[in-house]
Tab-separated table of C-alpha atoms and ligand atoms in Angstrom:
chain	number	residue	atom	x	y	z
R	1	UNK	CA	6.677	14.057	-21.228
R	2	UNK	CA	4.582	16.168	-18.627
R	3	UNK	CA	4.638	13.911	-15.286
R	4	UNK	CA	2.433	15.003	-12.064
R	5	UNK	CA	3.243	13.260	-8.744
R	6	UNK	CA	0.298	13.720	-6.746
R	7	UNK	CA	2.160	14.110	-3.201
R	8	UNK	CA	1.283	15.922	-0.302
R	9	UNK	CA	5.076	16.571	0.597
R	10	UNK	CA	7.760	17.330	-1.868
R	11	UNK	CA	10.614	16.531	0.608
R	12	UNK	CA	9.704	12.862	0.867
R	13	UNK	CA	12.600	11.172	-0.284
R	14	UNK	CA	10.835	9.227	-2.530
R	15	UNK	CA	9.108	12.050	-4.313
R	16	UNK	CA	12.586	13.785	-4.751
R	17	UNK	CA	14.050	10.829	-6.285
R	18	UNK	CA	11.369	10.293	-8.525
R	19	UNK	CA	11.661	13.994	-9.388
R	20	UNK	CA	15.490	13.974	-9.934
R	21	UNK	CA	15.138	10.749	-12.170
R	22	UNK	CA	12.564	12.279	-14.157
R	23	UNK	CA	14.732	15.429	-15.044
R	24	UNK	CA	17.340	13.405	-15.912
R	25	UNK	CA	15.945	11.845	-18.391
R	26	UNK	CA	14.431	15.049	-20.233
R	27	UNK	CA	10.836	15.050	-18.518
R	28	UNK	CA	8.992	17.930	-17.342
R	29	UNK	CA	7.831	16.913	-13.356
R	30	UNK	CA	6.301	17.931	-10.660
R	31	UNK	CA	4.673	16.913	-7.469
R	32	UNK	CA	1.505	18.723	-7.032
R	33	UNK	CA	-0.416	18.980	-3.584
R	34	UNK	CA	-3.919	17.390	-4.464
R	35	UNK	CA	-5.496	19.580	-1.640
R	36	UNK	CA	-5.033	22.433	-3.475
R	37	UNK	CA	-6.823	21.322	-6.343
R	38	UNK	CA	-10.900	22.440	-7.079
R	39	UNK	CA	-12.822	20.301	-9.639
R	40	UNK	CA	-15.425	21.793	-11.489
R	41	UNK	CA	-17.944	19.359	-13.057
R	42	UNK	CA	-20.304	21.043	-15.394
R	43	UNK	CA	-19.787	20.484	-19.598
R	44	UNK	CA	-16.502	19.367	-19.393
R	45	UNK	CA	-14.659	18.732	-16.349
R	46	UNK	CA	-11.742	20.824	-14.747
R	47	UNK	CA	-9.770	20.596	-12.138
R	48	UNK	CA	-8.509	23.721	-10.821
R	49	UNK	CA	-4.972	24.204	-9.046
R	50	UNK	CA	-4.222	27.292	-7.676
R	51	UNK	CA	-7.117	29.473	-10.053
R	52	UNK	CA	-5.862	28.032	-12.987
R	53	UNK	CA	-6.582	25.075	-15.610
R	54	UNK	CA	-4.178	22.358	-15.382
R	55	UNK	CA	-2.791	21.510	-18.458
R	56	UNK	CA	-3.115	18.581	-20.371
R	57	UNK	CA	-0.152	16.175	-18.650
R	58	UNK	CA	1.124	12.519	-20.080
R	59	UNK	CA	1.130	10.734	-17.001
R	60	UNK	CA	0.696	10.511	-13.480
R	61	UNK	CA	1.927	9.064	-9.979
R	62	UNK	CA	-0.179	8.698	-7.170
R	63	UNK	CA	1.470	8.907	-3.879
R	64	UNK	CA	-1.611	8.862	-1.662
R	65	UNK	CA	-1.225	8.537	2.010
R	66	UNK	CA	-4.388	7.265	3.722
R	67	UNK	CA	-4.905	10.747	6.010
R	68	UNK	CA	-6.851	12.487	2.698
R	69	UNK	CA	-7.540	9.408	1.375
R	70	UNK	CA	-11.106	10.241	-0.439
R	71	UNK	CA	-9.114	13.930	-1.706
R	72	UNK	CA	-6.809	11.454	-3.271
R	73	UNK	CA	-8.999	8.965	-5.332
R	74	UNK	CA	-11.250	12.135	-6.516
R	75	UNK	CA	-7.838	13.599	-8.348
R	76	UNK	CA	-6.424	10.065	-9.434
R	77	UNK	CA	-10.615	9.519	-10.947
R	78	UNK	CA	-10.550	12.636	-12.243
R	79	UNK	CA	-7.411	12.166	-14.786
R	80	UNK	CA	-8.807	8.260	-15.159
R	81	UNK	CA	-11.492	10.237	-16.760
R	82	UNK	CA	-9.232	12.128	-19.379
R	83	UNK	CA	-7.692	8.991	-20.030
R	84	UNK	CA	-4.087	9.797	-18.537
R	85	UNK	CA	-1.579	6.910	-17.857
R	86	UNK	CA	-1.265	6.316	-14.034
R	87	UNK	CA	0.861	4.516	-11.814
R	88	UNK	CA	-2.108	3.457	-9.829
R	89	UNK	CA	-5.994	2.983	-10.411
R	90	UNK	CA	-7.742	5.084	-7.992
R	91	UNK	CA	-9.773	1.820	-7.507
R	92	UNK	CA	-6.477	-0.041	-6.192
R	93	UNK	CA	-5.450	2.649	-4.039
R	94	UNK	CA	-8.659	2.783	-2.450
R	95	UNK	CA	-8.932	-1.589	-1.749
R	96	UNK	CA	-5.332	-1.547	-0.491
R	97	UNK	CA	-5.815	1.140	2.245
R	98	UNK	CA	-8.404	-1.038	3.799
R	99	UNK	CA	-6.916	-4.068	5.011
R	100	UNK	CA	-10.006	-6.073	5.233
R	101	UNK	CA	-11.015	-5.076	1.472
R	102	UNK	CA	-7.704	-6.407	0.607
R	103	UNK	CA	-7.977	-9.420	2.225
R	104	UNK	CA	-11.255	-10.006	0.508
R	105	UNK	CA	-10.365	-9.046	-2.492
R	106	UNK	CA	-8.316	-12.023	-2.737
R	107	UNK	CA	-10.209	-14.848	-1.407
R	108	UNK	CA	-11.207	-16.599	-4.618
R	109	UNK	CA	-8.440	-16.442	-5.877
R	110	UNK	CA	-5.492	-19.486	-5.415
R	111	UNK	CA	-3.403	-17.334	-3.283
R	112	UNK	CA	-2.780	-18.420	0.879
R	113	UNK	CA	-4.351	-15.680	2.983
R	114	UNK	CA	-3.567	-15.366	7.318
R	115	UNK	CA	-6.794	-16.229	9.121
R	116	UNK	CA	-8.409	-13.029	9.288
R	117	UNK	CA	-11.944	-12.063	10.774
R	118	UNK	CA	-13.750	-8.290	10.460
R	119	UNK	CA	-16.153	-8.281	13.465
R	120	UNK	CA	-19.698	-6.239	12.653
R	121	UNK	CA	-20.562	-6.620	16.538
R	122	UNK	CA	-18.098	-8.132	19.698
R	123	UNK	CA	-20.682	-11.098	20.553
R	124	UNK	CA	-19.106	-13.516	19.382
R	125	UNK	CA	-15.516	-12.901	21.106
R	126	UNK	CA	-14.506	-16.422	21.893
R	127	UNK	CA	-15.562	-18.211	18.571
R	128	UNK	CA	-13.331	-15.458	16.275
R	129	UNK	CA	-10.504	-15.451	18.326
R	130	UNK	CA	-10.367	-19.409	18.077
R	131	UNK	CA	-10.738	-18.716	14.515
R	132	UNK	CA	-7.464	-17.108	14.159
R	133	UNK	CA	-6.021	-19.798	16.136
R	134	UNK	CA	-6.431	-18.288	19.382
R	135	UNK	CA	-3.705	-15.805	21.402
R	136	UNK	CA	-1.317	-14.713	20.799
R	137	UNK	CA	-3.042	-12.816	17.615
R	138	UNK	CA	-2.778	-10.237	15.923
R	139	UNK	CA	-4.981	-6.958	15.982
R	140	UNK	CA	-4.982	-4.667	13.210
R	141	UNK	CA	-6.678	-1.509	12.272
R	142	UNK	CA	-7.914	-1.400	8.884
R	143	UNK	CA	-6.151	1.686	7.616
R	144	UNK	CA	-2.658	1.634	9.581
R	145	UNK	CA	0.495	1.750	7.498
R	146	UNK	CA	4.002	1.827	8.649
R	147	UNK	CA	3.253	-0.730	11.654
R	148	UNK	CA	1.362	1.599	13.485
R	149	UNK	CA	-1.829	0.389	13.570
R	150	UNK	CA	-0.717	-3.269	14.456
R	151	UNK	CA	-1.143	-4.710	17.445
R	152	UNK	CA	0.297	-8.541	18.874
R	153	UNK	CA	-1.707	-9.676	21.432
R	154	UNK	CA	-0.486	-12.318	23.682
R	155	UNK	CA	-2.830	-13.316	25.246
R	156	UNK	CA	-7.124	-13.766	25.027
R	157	UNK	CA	-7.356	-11.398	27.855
R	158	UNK	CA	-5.504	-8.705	26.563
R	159	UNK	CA	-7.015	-9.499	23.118
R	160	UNK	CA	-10.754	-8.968	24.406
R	161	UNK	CA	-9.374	-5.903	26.317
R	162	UNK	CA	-8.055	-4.168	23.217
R	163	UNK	CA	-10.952	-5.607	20.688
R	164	UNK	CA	-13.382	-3.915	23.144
R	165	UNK	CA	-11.413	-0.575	23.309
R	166	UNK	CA	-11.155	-0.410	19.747
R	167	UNK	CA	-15.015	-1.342	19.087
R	168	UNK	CA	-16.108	0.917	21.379
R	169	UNK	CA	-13.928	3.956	20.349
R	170	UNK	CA	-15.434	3.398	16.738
R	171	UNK	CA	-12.046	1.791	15.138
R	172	UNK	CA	-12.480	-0.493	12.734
R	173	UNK	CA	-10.024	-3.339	12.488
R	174	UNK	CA	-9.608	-7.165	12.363
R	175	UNK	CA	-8.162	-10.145	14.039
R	176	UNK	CA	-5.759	-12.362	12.384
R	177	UNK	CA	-3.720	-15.136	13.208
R	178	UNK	CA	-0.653	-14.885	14.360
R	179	UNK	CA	2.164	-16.112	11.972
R	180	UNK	CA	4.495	-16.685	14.590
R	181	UNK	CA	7.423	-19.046	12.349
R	182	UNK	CA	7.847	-15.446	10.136
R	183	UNK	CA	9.673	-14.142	13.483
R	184	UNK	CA	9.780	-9.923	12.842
R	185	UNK	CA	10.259	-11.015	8.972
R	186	UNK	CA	8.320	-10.491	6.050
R	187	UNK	CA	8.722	-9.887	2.333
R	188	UNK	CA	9.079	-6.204	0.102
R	189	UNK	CA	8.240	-7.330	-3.439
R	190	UNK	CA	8.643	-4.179	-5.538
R	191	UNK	CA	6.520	-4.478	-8.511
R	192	UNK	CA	6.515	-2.232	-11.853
R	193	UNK	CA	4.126	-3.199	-14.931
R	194	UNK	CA	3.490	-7.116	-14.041
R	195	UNK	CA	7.301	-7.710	-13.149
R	196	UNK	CA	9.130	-7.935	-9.960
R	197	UNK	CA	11.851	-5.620	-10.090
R	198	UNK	CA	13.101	-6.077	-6.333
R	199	UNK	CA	12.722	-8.004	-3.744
R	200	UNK	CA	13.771	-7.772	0.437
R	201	UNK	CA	13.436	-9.350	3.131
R	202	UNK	CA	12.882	-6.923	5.790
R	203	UNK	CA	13.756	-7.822	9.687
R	204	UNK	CA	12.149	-6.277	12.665
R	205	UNK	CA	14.058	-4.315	15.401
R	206	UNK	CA	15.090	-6.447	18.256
R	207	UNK	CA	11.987	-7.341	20.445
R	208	UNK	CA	9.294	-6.516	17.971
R	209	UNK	CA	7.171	-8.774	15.765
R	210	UNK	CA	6.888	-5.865	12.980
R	211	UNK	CA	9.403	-5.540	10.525
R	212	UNK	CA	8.760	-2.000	8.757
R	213	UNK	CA	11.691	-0.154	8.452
R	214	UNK	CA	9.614	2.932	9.245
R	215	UNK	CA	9.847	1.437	12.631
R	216	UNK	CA	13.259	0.784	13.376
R	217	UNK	CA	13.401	-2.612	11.120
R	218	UNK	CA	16.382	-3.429	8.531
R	219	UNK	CA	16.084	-5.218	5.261
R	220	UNK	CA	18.858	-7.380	3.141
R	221	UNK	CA	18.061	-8.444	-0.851
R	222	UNK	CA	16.605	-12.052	-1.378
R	223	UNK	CA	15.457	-14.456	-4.047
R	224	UNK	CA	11.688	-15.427	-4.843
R	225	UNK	CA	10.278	-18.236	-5.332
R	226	UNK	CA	8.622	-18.656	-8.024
R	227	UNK	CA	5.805	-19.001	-5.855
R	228	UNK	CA	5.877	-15.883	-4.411
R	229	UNK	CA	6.788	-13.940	-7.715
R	230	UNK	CA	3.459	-15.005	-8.868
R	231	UNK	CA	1.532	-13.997	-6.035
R	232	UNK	CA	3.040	-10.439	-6.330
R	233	UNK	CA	2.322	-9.798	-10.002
R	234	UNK	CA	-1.227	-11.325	-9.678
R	235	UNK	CA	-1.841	-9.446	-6.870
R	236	UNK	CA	-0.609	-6.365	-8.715
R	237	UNK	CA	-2.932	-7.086	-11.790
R	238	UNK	CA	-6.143	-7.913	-9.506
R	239	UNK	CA	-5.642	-4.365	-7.925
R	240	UNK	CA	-5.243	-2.583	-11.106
R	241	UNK	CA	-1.392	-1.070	-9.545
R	242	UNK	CA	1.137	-0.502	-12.031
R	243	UNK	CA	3.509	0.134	-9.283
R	244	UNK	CA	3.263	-1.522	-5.737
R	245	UNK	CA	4.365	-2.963	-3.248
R	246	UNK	CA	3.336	-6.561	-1.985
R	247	UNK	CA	4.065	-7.555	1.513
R	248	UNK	CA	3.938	-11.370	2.330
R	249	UNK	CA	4.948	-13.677	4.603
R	250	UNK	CA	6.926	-16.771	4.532
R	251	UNK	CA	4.903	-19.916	7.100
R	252	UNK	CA	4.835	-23.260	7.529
R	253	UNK	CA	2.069	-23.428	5.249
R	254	UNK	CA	4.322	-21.771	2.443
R	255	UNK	CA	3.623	-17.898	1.336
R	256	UNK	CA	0.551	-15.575	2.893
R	257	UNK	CA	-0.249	-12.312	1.446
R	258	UNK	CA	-0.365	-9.405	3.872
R	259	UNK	CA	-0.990	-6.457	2.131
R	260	UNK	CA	-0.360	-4.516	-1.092
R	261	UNK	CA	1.003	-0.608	-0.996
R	262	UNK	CA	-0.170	1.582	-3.930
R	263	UNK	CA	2.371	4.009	-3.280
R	264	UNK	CA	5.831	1.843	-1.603
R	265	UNK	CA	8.891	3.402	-0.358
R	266	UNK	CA	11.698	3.844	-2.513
R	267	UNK	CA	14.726	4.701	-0.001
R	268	UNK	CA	14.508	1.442	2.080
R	269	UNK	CA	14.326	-0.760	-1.417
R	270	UNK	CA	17.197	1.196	-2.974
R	271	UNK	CA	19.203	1.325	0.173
R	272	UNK	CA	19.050	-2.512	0.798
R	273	UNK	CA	18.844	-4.159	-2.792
R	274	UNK	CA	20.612	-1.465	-4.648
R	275	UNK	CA	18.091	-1.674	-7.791
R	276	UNK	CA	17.328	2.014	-8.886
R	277	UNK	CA	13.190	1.585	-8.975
R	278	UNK	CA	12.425	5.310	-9.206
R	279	UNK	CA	14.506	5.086	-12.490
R	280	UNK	CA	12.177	2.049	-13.583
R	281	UNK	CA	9.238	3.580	-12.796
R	282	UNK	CA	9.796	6.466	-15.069
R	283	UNK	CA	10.929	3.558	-17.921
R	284	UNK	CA	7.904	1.960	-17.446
R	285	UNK	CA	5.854	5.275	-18.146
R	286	UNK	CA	8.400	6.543	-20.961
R	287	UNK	CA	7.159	3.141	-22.663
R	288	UNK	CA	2.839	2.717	-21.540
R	289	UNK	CA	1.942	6.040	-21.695
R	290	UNK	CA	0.858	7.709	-24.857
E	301	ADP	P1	1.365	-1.919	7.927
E	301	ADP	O1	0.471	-1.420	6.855
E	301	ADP	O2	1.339	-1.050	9.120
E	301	ADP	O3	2.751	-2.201	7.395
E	301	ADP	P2	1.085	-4.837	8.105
E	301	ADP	O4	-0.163	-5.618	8.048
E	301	ADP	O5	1.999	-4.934	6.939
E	301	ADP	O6	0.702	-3.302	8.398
E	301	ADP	O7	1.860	-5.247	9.426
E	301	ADP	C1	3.087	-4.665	9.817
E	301	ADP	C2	4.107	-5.758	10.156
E	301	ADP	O8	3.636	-6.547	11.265
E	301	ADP	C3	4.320	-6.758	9.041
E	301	ADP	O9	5.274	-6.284	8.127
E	301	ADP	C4	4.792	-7.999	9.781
E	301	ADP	O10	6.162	-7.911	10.106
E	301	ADP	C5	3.979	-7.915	11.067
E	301	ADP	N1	2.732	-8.676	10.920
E	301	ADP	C6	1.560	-8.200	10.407
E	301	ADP	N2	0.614	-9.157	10.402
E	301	ADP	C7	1.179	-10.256	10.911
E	301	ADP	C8	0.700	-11.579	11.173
E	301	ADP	N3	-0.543	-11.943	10.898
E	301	ADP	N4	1.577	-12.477	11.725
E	301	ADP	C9	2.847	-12.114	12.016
E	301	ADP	N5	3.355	-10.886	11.805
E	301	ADP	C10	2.530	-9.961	11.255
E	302	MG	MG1	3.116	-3.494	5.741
């Protein structure tokens, strides 16, 4: 098969896995830059990488940070157009880097959400911070990733200080309560095609509420409930992600989702549970796409 990982750097370890696994098993892949790509709408459509017609290709994998966010979802539209298998709807890639559109997403549905308020104007300071349960909460800005981005607020002064900041420097964002029993923890469910293929529990560096490894956390392998399994692959279906990765946190009040990744990390999943997902990712395409 001809595979295109749309990645903006080819030394990202998870691109190079997915690469080497890939070759391995007989494909033809490549990670393409999707800033270098022109589309041409006229007749037909065409997109254009470096003054040439790409050729027809069997499936793709989205790895779309959220810096060229918009340059992303044209390139993942465009081959939703020609019909190619993908990884990731460019519709789910563009909810889940908005944590509020997430959030919303979700509402209807029977899954436990954290308090979470989107302010359109900073009136009504003291009624949304009780919302979320009061300080210490949690400040987030809608597009962070990696735990930058994500703020814990101890205490309503602070809180108003920072809201105000942010509202006035144009950055959107939204409270949320603080789920202070999940102490630095939360949940990596790796999902591929409706199944959970991995799961870890990841633990924040000493001191610090977030647990992303990007920032210094570690992670060890657990079990699901079955609760939580079927948050993650309903989740995964509602965003239209083949592949993803669904953060949640265990409370008192059982599982909350957090957020969903359209493009997860494969080192820290590999490193700490040991399951080879890259390899399962290119099984799961070997068997959906045409
Ligand atoms: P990012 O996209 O930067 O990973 P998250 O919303 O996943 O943003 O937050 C990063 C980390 O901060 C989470 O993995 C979790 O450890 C912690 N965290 C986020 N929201 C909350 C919350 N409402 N209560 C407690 N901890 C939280
Ligand atoms: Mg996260």
């Amino acid at each position: 098969m001809k595979i295109v990982i749309l990645s903006r750097d080819k030394e990202l370890y998870s691109t190079k896995k997915l690469i080497e696994v890939g070759l391995e098993r007989g494909h033809s892949i490549e990670a393409i830059d999707f800033l270098k790509f022109d589309f041409r709408i006229g007749k037909k459509t065409e997109l254009i990488y470096q003054n040439l017609k790409l050729e027809k290709i069997d499936a793709l994998i989205p790895r779309i940070g959220s810096y060229f966010l918009q340059n992303g979802i044209y390139t993942v539209k465009h081959f939703e157009k020609l019909n190619v298998f993908s990884t990731a709807s460019s519709e789910g890639i563009l909810l889940s880097n908005d944590k509020f559109s997430s959030i919303q997403m979700l509402q209807k549905e029977e899954i436990n959400l954290p308090k979470t308020v989107y302010l359109n104007s900073i009136n009504n300071l003291d009624s949304a911070i009780k919302f979320v349960g009061g300080a210490p909460l949690i400040i987030k800005i809608l597009n962070g990733t990696q735990g930058l981005g994500v703020i814990l607020a101890e205490t309503k002064q602070s809180a108003i200080s920072i809201i105000e900041t942010l509202y006035r420097t144009q950055i959107k964002f939204v409270l949320q309560e603080y789920i202070k029993e999940s102490n630095g923890t939360d949940i990596r469910v790796f999902v591929i095609g409706n199944k959970v293929v991995s799961a870890m529990k990841r633990i924040g560096k000493k001191g610090d509420f977030r647990s992303n490894i990007h920032r210094g956390g570690t992670g060890e392998k657990i079990k699901l409930t079955s609760e939580e399994e079927e948050i993650a692959i309903k989740t995964s279906k509602i965003f239209n992600l083949n592949v993803c990765g669904v953060d949640l946190l265990r409370s008192k009040k059982g599982p909350l989702f957090l957020e969903i990744n359209s493009s997860p990390g494969i080192e820290g999943i590999e490193n700490y549970t040991k399951i080879d997902v890259a390899s399962g990712i290119i099984e799961f395409i070997e068997e959906n796409a045409k």
